[in-house]
mmCIF file of C-alpha atoms and ligand atoms in Angstrom:
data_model
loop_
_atom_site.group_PDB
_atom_site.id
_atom_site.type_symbol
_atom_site.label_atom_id
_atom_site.label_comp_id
_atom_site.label_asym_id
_atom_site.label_seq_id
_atom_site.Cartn_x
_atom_site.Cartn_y
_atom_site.Cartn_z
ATOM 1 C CA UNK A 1 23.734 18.529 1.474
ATOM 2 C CA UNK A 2 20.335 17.621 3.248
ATOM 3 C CA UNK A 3 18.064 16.012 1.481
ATOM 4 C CA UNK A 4 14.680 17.610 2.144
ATOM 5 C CA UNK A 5 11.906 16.186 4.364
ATOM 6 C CA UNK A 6 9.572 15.788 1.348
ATOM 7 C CA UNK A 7 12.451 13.304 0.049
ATOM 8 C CA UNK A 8 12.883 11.762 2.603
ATOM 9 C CA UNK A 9 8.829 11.366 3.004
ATOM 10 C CA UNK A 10 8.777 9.580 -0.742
ATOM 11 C CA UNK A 11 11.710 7.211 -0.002
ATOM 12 C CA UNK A 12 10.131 6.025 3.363
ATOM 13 C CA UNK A 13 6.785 5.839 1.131
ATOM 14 C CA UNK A 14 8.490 3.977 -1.621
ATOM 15 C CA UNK A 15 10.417 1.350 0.919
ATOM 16 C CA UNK A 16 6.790 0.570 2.921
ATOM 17 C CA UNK A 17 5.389 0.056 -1.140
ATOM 18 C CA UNK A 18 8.409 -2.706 -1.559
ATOM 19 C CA UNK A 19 7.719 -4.538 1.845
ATOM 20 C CA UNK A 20 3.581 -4.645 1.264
ATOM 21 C CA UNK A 21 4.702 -6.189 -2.274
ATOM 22 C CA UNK A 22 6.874 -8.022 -0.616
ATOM 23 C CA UNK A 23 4.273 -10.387 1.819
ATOM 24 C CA UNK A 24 3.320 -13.148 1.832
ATOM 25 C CA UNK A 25 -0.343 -14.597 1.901
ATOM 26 C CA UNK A 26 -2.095 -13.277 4.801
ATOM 27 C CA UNK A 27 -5.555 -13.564 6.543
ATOM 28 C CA UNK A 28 -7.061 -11.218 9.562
ATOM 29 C CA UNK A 29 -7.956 -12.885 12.908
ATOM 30 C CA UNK A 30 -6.597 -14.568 15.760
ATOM 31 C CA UNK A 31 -6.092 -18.337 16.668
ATOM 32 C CA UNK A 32 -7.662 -19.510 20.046
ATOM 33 C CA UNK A 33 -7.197 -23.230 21.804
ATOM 34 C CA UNK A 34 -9.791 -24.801 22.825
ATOM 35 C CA UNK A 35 -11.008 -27.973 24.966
ATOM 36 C CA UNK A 36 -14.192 -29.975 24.986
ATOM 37 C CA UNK A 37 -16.454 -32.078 27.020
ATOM 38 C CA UNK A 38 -18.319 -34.659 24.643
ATOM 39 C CA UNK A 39 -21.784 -35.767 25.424
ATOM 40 C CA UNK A 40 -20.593 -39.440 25.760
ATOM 41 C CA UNK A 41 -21.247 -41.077 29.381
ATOM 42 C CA UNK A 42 -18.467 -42.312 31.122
ATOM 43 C CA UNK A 43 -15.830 -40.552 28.663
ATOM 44 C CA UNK A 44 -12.734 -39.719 29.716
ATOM 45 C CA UNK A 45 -13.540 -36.159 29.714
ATOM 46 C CA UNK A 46 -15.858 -36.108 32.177
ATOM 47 C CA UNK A 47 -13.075 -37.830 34.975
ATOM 48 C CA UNK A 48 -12.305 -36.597 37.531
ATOM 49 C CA UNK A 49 -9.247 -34.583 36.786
ATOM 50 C CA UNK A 50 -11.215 -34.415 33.360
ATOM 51 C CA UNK A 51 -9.082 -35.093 30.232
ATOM 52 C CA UNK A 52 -10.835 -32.991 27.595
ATOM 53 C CA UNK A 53 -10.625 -33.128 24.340
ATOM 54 C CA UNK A 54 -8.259 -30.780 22.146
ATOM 55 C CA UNK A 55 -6.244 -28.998 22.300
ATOM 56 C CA UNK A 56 -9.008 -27.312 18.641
ATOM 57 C CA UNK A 57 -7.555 -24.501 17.403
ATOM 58 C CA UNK A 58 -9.808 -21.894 15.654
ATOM 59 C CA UNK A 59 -9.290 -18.582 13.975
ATOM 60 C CA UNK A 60 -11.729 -15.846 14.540
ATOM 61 C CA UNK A 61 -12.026 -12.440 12.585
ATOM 62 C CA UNK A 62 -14.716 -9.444 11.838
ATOM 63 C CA UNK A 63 -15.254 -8.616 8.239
ATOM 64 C CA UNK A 64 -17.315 -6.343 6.923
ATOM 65 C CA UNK A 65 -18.698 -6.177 10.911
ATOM 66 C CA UNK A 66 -19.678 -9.849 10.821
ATOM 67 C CA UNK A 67 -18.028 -11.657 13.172
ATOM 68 C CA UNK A 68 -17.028 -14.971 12.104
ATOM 69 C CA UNK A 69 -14.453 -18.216 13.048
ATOM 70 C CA UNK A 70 -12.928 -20.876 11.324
ATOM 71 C CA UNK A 71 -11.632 -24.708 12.662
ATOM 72 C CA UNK A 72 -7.912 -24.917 11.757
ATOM 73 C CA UNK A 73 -6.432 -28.287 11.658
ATOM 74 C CA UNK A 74 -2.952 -28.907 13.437
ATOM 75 C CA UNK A 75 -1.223 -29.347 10.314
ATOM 76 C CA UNK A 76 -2.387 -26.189 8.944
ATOM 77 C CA UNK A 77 -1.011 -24.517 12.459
ATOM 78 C CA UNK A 78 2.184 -23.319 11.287
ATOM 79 C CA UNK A 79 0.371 -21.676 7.366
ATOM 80 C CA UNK A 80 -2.071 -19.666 9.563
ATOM 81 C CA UNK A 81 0.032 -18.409 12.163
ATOM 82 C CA UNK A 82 2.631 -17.101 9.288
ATOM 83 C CA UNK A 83 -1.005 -15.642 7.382
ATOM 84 C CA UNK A 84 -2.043 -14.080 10.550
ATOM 85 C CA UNK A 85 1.559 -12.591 11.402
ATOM 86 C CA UNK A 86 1.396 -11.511 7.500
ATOM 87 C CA UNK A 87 -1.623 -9.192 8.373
ATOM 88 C CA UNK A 88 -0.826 -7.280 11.145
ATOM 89 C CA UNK A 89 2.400 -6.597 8.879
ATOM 90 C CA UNK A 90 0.057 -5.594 6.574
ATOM 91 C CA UNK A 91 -1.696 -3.427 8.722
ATOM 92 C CA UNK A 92 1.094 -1.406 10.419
ATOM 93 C CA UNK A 93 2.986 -0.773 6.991
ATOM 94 C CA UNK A 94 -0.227 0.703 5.877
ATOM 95 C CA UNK A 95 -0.925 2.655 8.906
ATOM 96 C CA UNK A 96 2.605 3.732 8.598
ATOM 97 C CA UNK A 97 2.132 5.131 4.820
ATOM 98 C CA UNK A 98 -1.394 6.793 5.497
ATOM 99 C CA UNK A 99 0.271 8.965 8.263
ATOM 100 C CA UNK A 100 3.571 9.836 5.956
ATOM 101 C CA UNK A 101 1.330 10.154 3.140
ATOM 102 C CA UNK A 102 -0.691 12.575 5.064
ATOM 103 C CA UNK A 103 2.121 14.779 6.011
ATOM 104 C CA UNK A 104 3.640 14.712 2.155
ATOM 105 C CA UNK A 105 0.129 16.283 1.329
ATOM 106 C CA UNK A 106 0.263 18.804 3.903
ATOM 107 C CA UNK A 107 3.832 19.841 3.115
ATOM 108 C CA UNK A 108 2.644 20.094 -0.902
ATOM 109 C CA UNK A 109 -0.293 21.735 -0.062
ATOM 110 C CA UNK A 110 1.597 24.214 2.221
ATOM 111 C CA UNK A 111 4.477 24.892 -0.703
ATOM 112 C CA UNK A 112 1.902 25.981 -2.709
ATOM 113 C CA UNK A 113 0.384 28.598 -0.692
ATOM 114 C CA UNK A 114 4.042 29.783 -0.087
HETATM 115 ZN ZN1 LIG B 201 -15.527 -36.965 26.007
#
């Protein structure tokens, strides 16, 4: 026997549920390195090859359309990168359950005119 596709729509629904549940701590952006020239005469970032300073790491996101960033220290690296990874997760299992929640409705909405 075939299961039918409206089944098969609430078990794919019901598995994305589990794996949203399922992540960890998460935050939206993404991490950019950067390297600096100080004001300081003589420094050793102003040589010639310069030797800047850095490698700075900072996250930066939108919100609410405000466009914001954030200094991340090195030994927060490794947290932030996992938080970051942890929201485009986020973001794909939800865009996957909008559009199969969008064709359950259609098929229950199309049963019933039937
Ligand atoms: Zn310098």
């Amino acid at each position: 026997m075939t299961i039918s596709r409206e089944t098969l729509l609430l078990r794919q629904i019901e598995r994305l549920k589990g794996q949203l549940a399922a992540l960890g701590d998460l935050r939206p952006g993404s991490l950019s390195t950067q390297y600096n020239v100080c004001g300081t005469p003589g420094c050793r970032c102003k040589a010639t090859p310069p030797e800047k300073h850095g490698p700075y790491y900072q996250v930066s996101f939108t919100r609410k359309g405000k466009s914001s960033s954030k200094f991340v220290r090195r030994q927060d690296l490794a947290d932030i990168r996992k938080e970051l990874k942890n929201y485009e997760t986020m973001k794909m299992l939800v865009d996957r359950w909008i559009d199969l929640a969008t064709e359950l409705s259609n098929l229950r909405l199309a049963k019933k005119r039937s």
